[in-house]
CSV table of C-alpha atoms in Angstrom, one decimal:
chain,number,residue,atom,x,y,z
F,30,MET,CA,98.5,82.3,65.8
F,31,ASP,CA,101.0,80.7,63.4
F,32,LYS,CA,103.5,80.5,66.2
F,33,ILE,CA,101.1,78.6,68.4
F,34,LYS,CA,100.3,76.1,65.6
F,35,LYS,CA,104.0,75.3,65.4
F,36,VAL,CA,104.5,74.6,69.1
F,37,SER,CA,105.8,71.2,70.0
F,38,PHE,CA,104.9,69.3,73.2
F,39,ASN,CA,105.7,66.1,75.1
F,40,ILE,CA,103.2,63.8,76.8
F,41,VAL,CA,104.5,62.8,80.3
F,42,PRO,CA,103.1,61.0,83.4
F,43,ILE,CA,101.5,63.1,86.1
F,44,THR,CA,102.9,62.5,89.6
F,45,ASP,CA,102.0,63.8,93.1
F,46,ASN,CA,104.5,66.6,92.5
F,47,ASP,CA,102.3,68.0,89.7
F,48,LYS,CA,99.2,68.6,91.8
F,49,GLU,CA,99.6,72.3,92.0
F,50,ILE,CA,100.0,72.9,88.2
F,51,VAL,CA,97.1,70.5,87.5
F,52,GLN,CA,94.9,72.4,90.0
F,53,ASN,CA,95.8,75.8,88.4
F,54,SER,CA,94.9,74.5,84.9
F,55,LEU,CA,91.6,73.1,86.2
F,56,ARG,CA,90.7,76.4,87.9
F,57,GLN,CA,91.6,78.5,84.9
F,58,TYR,CA,90.1,76.4,82.1
F,59,PHE,CA,88.3,73.1,82.9
F,60,PHE,CA,85.7,74.2,85.5
F,61,ARG,CA,84.8,77.3,83.4
F,62,ASP,CA,84.5,75.5,80.1
F,63,GLU,CA,83.3,71.9,80.9
F,64,PRO,CA,79.6,71.9,79.6
F,65,LEU,CA,77.9,70.7,82.8
F,66,SER,CA,79.9,73.0,85.1
F,67,ALA,CA,79.4,75.9,82.8
F,68,SER,CA,75.6,75.4,82.5
F,69,LEU,CA,75.2,75.4,86.3
F,70,GLY,CA,77.7,78.2,87.0
F,71,LEU,CA,79.6,75.8,89.3
F,72,ILE,CA,82.5,78.1,89.8
F,73,GLU,CA,80.2,80.5,91.6
F,74,GLU,CA,79.5,77.9,94.3
F,75,LYS,CA,82.7,77.7,96.4
F,76,GLU,CA,81.8,74.4,98.1
F,77,SER,CA,81.0,72.7,94.8
F,78,LEU,CA,84.1,74.0,93.1
F,79,THR,CA,86.2,72.6,96.0
F,80,GLU,CA,84.5,69.2,95.8
F,81,PHE,CA,85.0,69.0,92.1
F,82,GLU,CA,88.6,70.0,92.3
F,83,ASN,CA,89.3,67.5,95.0
F,84,PHE,CA,87.6,64.8,92.9
F,85,CYS,CA,89.8,65.6,89.9
F,86,VAL,CA,93.1,65.9,91.8
F,87,ASP,CA,92.4,62.7,93.7
F,88,LEU,CA,92.6,60.8,90.3
F,89,ILE,CA,96.4,61.4,90.3
F,90,LYS,CA,96.8,58.7,93.0
F,91,TYR,CA,96.0,55.9,90.4
F,92,GLY,CA,99.3,56.7,88.7
F,93,VAL,CA,97.9,56.5,85.1
F,94,SER,CA,97.4,60.1,84.2
F,95,PHE,CA,99.3,62.2,81.7
F,96,MET,CA,99.9,65.9,80.8
F,97,ALA,CA,101.1,67.7,77.7
F,98,ILE,CA,104.1,69.9,78.4
F,99,SER,CA,105.4,72.5,76.0
F,100,ALA,CA,108.8,71.6,74.7
F,101,GLU,CA,109.7,75.3,74.5
F,102,THR,CA,108.4,76.7,77.8
F,103,GLY,CA,107.7,73.7,80.1
F,104,GLU,CA,104.1,75.0,80.4
F,105,MET,CA,101.4,72.4,81.0
F,106,MET,CA,99.1,72.6,78.0
F,107,GLY,CA,96.5,69.9,78.9
F,108,ALA,CA,95.9,66.7,80.9
F,109,ALA,CA,94.1,63.4,80.9
F,110,LEU,CA,93.2,62.4,84.5
F,111,ASN,CA,92.6,58.7,84.5
F,112,SER,CA,91.6,55.9,86.9
F,113,THR,CA,91.6,52.1,86.7
F,114,VAL,CA,88.6,49.9,87.6
F,115,CYS,CA,88.4,46.1,88.1
F,116,ARG,CA,85.2,44.0,88.0
F,117,SER,CA,85.8,43.0,91.6
F,118,ASP,CA,86.0,46.6,92.8
F,119,GLU,CA,83.1,48.0,94.8
F,120,ILE,CA,81.0,50.2,92.6
F,121,LYS,CA,81.5,53.8,93.8
F,122,LYS,CA,78.6,56.2,93.9
F,123,TYR,CA,79.7,59.8,93.7
F,124,GLY,CA,76.3,61.6,93.8
F,125,ASP,CA,73.5,61.8,96.3
F,126,GLU,CA,70.0,62.4,94.9
F,127,ASN,CA,68.9,63.9,98.2
F,128,LYS,CA,71.7,66.4,98.4
F,129,SER,CA,71.5,69.8,96.7
F,130,SER,CA,74.6,71.3,95.2
F,131,LYS,CA,75.9,71.9,91.7
F,132,TYR,CA,78.8,69.4,92.1
F,133,ASN,CA,76.3,66.8,93.3
F,134,ASP,CA,74.0,67.5,90.3
F,135,ILE,CA,76.9,66.5,88.0
F,136,MET,CA,77.8,63.4,90.0
F,137,VAL,CA,74.2,62.2,90.0
F,138,VAL,CA,73.8,62.3,86.2
F,139,LEU,CA,77.2,60.6,85.8
F,140,ASP,CA,76.2,57.9,88.3
F,141,LYS,CA,73.0,57.4,86.3
F,142,ALA,CA,74.9,57.1,83.0
F,143,GLY,CA,77.3,54.6,84.6
F,144,ARG,CA,74.5,52.4,86.0
F,145,GLU,CA,72.6,52.4,82.7
F,146,THR,CA,75.7,51.6,80.7
F,147,ASN,CA,76.8,48.7,83.0
F,148,VAL,CA,80.1,48.2,81.1
F,149,PHE,CA,81.0,45.0,83.0
F,150,GLY,CA,77.5,43.6,82.3
F,151,GLN,CA,77.8,44.4,78.6
F,152,TYR,CA,81.3,42.9,78.3
F,153,PRO,CA,81.3,39.8,80.5
F,154,ASN,CA,84.8,38.8,79.4
F,155,VAL,CA,86.3,42.2,80.6
F,156,ASP,CA,87.7,42.3,84.1
F,157,ARG,CA,89.9,45.4,84.0
F,158,MET,CA,89.4,48.8,82.4
F,159,MET,CA,91.0,52.2,82.3
F,160,GLU,CA,88.7,55.1,82.7
F,161,LEU,CA,89.5,58.5,81.2
F,162,LYS,CA,87.8,60.7,83.8
F,163,ILE,CA,88.9,64.2,82.9
F,164,ILE,CA,90.4,65.4,79.6
F,165,THR,CA,91.3,69.1,79.5
F,166,VAL,CA,93.3,71.3,77.2
F,167,ASN,CA,94.2,74.9,77.9
F,168,GLU,CA,92.2,77.3,75.7
F,169,GLU,CA,95.0,78.7,73.6
F,170,TYR,CA,96.2,75.2,72.7
F,171,ARG,CA,92.9,73.6,71.5
F,172,GLY,CA,92.7,72.2,68.0
F,173,LEU,CA,96.4,71.2,67.9
F,174,GLY,CA,95.9,67.5,68.5
F,175,ILE,CA,96.8,67.6,72.2
F,176,CYS,CA,93.6,65.9,73.3
F,177,LYS,CA,94.2,63.1,70.8
F,178,ALA,CA,97.8,62.7,71.9
F,179,LEU,CA,96.7,62.4,75.6
F,180,ILE,CA,94.2,59.7,74.6
F,181,ASN,CA,96.7,57.8,72.6
F,182,LYS,CA,99.3,57.9,75.4
F,183,SER,CA,96.7,56.6,77.8
F,184,LYS,CA,95.9,53.8,75.4
F,185,GLU,CA,99.6,52.8,75.2
F,186,LEU,CA,99.7,52.5,79.0
F,187,ALA,CA,96.4,50.6,79.2
F,188,LEU,CA,97.8,48.1,76.7
F,189,GLU,CA,101.1,47.8,78.6
F,190,LEU,CA,99.3,47.2,81.9
F,191,GLY,CA,96.9,44.6,80.4
F,192,TYR,CA,93.7,46.5,80.6
F,193,GLN,CA,91.0,45.2,78.3
F,194,ILE,CA,88.9,48.2,77.7
F,195,MET,CA,89.0,52.0,77.8
F,196,TYR,CA,86.0,54.0,79.0
F,197,VAL,CA,85.2,57.7,78.8
F,198,GLU,CA,82.2,59.8,79.8
F,199,CYS,CA,82.0,62.7,77.3
F,200,SER,CA,80.0,65.7,78.5
F,201,SER,CA,81.5,67.7,75.7
F,202,HIS,CA,80.8,67.4,72.0
F,203,PHE,CA,84.5,68.0,71.3
F,204,THR,CA,85.7,65.3,73.6
F,205,ALA,CA,83.3,62.9,72.0
F,206,LYS,CA,84.6,63.8,68.5
F,207,ALA,CA,88.2,63.3,69.7
F,208,VAL,CA,87.7,59.9,71.2
F,209,GLU,CA,85.7,58.8,68.1
F,210,SER,CA,88.7,59.8,66.0
F,211,CYS,CA,90.8,57.5,68.1
F,212,GLY,CA,88.5,54.5,67.4
F,213,PHE,CA,86.1,54.6,70.4
F,214,GLN,CA,82.5,53.5,70.0
F,215,CYS,CA,79.5,55.3,71.6
F,216,ILE,CA,77.5,52.8,73.8
F,217,TYR,CA,75.3,55.3,75.7
F,218,SER,CA,73.8,58.7,74.9
F,219,LEU,CA,71.6,61.0,77.0
F,220,ARG,CA,70.2,64.2,75.5
F,221,TYR,CA,70.5,67.0,78.0
F,222,LEU,CA,67.1,68.4,77.3
F,223,ASP,CA,65.6,65.1,78.3
F,224,TYR,CA,67.2,65.0,81.7
F,225,VAL,CA,64.9,66.7,84.2
F,226,ASN,CA,64.6,67.1,87.9
F,227,LYS,CA,61.7,66.1,90.1
F,228,GLN,CA,59.9,69.3,89.2
F,229,GLY,CA,60.2,68.5,85.5
F,230,GLU,CA,62.9,71.2,84.9
F,231,VAL,CA,65.8,70.7,82.6
F,232,VAL,CA,68.9,70.4,84.8
F,233,PHE,CA,71.7,71.2,82.3
F,234,LYS,CA,70.9,73.9,79.9
F,235,THR,CA,74.1,73.5,77.9
F,236,LYS,CA,75.2,75.7,75.1
F,237,PRO,CA,75.6,74.4,71.5
F,238,PRO,CA,77.1,72.2,70.3
F,239,HIS,CA,77.0,70.3,73.6
F,240,LYS,CA,73.7,68.4,73.4
F,241,PHE,CA,74.4,65.0,74.7
F,242,LEU,CA,76.2,63.1,77.5
F,243,LYS,CA,77.8,60.2,75.8
F,244,ILE,CA,79.8,57.2,77.0
F,245,HIS,CA,82.4,55.7,74.6
F,246,VAL,CA,84.5,52.6,74.9
F,247,LEU,CA,87.5,51.1,73.1
F,248,LEU,CA,88.2,47.4,73.3
F,249,LEU,CA,91.9,46.6,73.6
C-alpha cells in the first residue's frame, strides 16, 4: 500500500488513439462502481452496457478530455471525459421516458436534472461551458488526488479556451466532495429515495454514502 501511495502520474489529453484503453477502464471500474449503474445492475444488461459505453467514448470527439497516466508503468489510472456546450447549441435529450432499459433510466434522470437546473437560464451572461461528464479513477488508485488533478487540468483548459463556467453532474458522493474541494458550488440536489417511477417505486436504490444526485458549477 505504501508503494501505491508514492506513485507519480501525469495528466495528458485523451485522443482518438486512446479509445481502447478508455473502454477497458470503463468496463473494469466505472460501470461496476458508478452509483446509478451499480444500483440497477446495468452491466448485466448487454444492450444498456453497450449504449452507455458508446455514450462515454463518444465524448472523446470534443477534444477536451484527460487521463492520468502512471509515470512508472504508463498505465491509465483514471480519466475525465468532458464535453463543451454553447448557449446556441440545440439542447440534447439523452433519455426517452417511454423506453425501458437501464441505460435509459439513467439518461432520463440526468435529463430531468439538467432541465430543472437550466444553467444558461440561471447564468444569463454565460454563453460557453465545459461539462465534466464522466470522472473515473481505477479502484487501486483512489484517494491519491487523481480525481482532483483531472478536474484541475480540465479547469486549466477551460480557462485557456475561454469557457465561462464548468458544470458537473455528480451521481457519486465522492465526486461531489472532490469538485467541492476544487471550489465548485452545488446548485441542484435530488435525493435518490425521492425519485420514483410511475408506479411510485424508487428507481435508484443506491448504497451509502451515495444519497443524492447533485449538480455543481464553477464560474471561471
